[in-house]
mmCIF file of C-alpha atoms in Angstrom:
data_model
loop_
_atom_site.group_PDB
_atom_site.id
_atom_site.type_symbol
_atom_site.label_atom_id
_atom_site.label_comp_id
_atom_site.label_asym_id
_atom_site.label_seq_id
_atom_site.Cartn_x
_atom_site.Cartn_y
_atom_site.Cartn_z
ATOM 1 C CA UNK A 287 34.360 7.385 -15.879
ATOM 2 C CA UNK A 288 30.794 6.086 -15.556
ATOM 3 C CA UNK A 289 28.337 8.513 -15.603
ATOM 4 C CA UNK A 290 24.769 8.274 -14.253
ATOM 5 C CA UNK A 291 21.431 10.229 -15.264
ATOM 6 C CA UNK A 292 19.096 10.686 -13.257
ATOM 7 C CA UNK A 293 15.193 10.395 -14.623
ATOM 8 C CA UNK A 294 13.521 14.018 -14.707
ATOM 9 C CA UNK A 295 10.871 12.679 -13.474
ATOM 10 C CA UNK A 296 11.057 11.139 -10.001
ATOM 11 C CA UNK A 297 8.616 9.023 -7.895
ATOM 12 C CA UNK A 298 6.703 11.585 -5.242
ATOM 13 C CA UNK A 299 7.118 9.743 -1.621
ATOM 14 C CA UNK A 300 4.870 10.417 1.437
ATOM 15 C CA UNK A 301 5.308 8.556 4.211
ATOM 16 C CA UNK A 302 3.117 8.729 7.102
ATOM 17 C CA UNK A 303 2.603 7.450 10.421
ATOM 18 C CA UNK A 304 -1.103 5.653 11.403
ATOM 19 C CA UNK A 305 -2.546 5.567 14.463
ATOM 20 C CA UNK A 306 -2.355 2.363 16.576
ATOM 21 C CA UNK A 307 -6.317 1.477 16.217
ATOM 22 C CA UNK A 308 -9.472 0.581 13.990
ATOM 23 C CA UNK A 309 -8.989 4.759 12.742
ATOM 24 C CA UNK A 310 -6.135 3.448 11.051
ATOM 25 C CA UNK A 311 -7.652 2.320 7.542
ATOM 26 C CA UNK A 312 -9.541 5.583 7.348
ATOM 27 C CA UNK A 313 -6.037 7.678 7.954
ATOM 28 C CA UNK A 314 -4.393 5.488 5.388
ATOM 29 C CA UNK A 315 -7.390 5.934 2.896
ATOM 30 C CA UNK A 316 -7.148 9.987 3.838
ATOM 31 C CA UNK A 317 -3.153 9.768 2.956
ATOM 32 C CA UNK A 318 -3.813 8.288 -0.509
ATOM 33 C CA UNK A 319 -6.257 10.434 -1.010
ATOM 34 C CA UNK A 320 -4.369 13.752 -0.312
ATOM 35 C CA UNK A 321 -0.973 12.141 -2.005
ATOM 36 C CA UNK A 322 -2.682 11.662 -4.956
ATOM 37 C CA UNK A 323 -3.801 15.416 -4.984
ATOM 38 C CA UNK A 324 -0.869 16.452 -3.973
ATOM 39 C CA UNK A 325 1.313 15.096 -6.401
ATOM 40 C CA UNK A 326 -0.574 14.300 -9.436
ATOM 41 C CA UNK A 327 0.280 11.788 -11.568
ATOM 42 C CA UNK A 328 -1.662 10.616 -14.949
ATOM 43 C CA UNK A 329 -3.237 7.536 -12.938
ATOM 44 C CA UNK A 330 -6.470 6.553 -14.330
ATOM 45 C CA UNK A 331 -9.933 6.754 -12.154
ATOM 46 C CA UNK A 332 -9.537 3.221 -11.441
ATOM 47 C CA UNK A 333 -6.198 2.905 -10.725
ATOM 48 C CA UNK A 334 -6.984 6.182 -8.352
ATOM 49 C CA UNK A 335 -9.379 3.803 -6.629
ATOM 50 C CA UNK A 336 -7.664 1.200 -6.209
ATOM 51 C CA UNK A 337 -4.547 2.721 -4.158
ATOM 52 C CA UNK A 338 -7.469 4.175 -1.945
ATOM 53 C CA UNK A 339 -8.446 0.805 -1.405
ATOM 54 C CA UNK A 340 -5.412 -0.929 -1.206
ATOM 55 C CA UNK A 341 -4.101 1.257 1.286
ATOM 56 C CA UNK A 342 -7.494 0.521 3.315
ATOM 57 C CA UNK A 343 -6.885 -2.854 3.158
ATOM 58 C CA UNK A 344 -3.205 -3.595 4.433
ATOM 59 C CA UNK A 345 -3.627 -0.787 6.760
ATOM 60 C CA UNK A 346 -6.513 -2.645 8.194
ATOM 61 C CA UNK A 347 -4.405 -5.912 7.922
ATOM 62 C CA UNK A 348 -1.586 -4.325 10.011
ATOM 63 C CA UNK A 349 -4.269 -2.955 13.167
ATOM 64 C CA UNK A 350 -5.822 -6.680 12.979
ATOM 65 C CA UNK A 351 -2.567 -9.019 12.534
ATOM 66 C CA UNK A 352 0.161 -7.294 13.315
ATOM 67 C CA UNK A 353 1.352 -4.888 16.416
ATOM 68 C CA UNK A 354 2.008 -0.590 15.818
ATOM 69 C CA UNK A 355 3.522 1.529 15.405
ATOM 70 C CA UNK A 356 2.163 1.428 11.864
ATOM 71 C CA UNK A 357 3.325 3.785 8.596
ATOM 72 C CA UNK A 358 2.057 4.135 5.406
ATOM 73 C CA UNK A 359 4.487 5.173 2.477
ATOM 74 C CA UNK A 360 3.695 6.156 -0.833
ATOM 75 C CA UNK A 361 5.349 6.067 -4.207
ATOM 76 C CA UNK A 362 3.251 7.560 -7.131
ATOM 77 C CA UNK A 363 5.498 7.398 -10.244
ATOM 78 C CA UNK A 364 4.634 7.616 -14.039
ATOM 79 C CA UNK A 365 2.483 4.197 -15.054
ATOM 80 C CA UNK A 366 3.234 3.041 -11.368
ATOM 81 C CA UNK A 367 2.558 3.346 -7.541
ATOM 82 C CA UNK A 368 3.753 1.492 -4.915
ATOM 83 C CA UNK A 369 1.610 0.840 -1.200
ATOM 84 C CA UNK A 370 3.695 -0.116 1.776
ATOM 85 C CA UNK A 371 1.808 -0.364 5.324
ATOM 86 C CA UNK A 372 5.104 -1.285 7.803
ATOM 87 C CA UNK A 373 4.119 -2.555 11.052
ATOM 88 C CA UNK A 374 6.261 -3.918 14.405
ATOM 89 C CA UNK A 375 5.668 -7.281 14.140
ATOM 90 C CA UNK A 376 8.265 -9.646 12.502
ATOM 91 C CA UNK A 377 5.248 -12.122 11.965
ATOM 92 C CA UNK A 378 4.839 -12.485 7.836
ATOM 93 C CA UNK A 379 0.812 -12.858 6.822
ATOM 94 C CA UNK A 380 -0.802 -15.657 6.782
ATOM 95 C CA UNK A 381 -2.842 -16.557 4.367
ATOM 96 C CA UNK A 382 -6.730 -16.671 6.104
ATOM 97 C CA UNK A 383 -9.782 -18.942 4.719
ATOM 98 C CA UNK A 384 -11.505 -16.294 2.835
ATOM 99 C CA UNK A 385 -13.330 -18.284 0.632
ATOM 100 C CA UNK A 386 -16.837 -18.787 2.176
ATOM 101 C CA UNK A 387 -19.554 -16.213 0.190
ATOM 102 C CA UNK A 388 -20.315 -15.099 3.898
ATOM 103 C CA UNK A 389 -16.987 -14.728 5.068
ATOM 104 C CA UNK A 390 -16.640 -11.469 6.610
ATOM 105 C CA UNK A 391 -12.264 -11.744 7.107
ATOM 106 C CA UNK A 392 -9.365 -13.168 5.690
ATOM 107 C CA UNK A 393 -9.932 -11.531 2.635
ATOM 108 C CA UNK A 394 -7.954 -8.354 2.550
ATOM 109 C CA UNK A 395 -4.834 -9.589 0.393
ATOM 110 C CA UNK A 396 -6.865 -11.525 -1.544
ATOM 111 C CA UNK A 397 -8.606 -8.283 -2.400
ATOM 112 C CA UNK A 398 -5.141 -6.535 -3.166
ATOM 113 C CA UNK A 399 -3.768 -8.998 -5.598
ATOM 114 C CA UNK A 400 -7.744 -9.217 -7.265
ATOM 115 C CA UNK A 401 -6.807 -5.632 -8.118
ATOM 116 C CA UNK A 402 -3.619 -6.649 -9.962
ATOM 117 C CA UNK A 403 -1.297 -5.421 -7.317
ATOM 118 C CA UNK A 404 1.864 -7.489 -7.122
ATOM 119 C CA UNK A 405 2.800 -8.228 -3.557
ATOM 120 C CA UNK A 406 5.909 -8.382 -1.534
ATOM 121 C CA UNK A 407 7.076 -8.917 2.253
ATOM 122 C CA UNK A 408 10.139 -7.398 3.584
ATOM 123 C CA UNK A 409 11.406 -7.438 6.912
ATOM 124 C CA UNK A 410 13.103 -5.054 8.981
ATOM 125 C CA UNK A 411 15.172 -5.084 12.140
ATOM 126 C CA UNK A 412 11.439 -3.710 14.107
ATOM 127 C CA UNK A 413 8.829 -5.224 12.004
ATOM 128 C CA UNK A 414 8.172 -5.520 8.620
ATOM 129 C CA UNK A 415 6.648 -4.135 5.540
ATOM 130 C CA UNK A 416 3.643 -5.241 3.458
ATOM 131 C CA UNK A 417 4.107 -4.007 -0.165
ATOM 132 C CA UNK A 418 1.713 -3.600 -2.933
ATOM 133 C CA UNK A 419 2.654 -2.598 -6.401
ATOM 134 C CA UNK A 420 0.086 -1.532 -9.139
ATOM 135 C CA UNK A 421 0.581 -0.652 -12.639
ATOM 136 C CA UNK A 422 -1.126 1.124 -15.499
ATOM 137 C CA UNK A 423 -0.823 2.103 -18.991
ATOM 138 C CA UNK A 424 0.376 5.579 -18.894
ATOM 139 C CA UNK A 425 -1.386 7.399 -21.861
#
């Protein structure tokens, strides 16, 4: 007979839909924010700041690039949290000429994956999802 255990400790999920326009990146930022109250985990300051700001960024990605609805799901777990803005477009990103010290776009991944987040693309049968993954060292 196998026999599975389950961790005591499992991931805390939100998932929440965004509104359709430029609001969007301040609703996702507002989500993290009260997730991350909500369901504490030991996540450094940093780390803290940098799922606020990830979740900014692709949810400001999606509103730009990609067409709604739009969702933002969270997954805080020890030494881990995973971003995922979903969108309805089955377009994948492209990556934009951010590279100019006056460029103003086409910087927003680049800015996740500065951060250390891994990234991944998956697609669904209406869209597709944008994930980021961060890590830390969980004291």
């Amino acid at each position: 007979m196998d026999t599975a255990i389950a961790s005591p400790a499992r991931p805390r999920t939100v998932h929440h839909p965004l509104p359709s326009g430029p609001q969007a990146a301040g609703e996702a930022r507002r989500t993290a924010a009260r997730t991350l109250a909500l369901h504490p985990v030991r996540c450094p300051q940093e780390a803290a700041c940098d799922i606020l700001l990830i979740a900014s960024e692709l949810a400001t990605n999606a509103v730009r690039h990609a067409l709604p609805p739009y969702a933002l799901t969270i997954s805080l777990d020890s030494g881990r949290a995973g971003i995922c803005v979903s969108d309805g477009s089955l377009s994948l990103p492209q990556r934009g000429d951010g590279h100019g010290a006056l460029t103003t776009r086409g910087r927003g991944l680049q800015i996740v994956r500065a951060l250390g987040a891994d990234l991944f693309v998956s697609r669904s049968p209406r869209g597709k999802q944008v994930i980021a993954v961060i890590t830390w060292r969980d004291s």
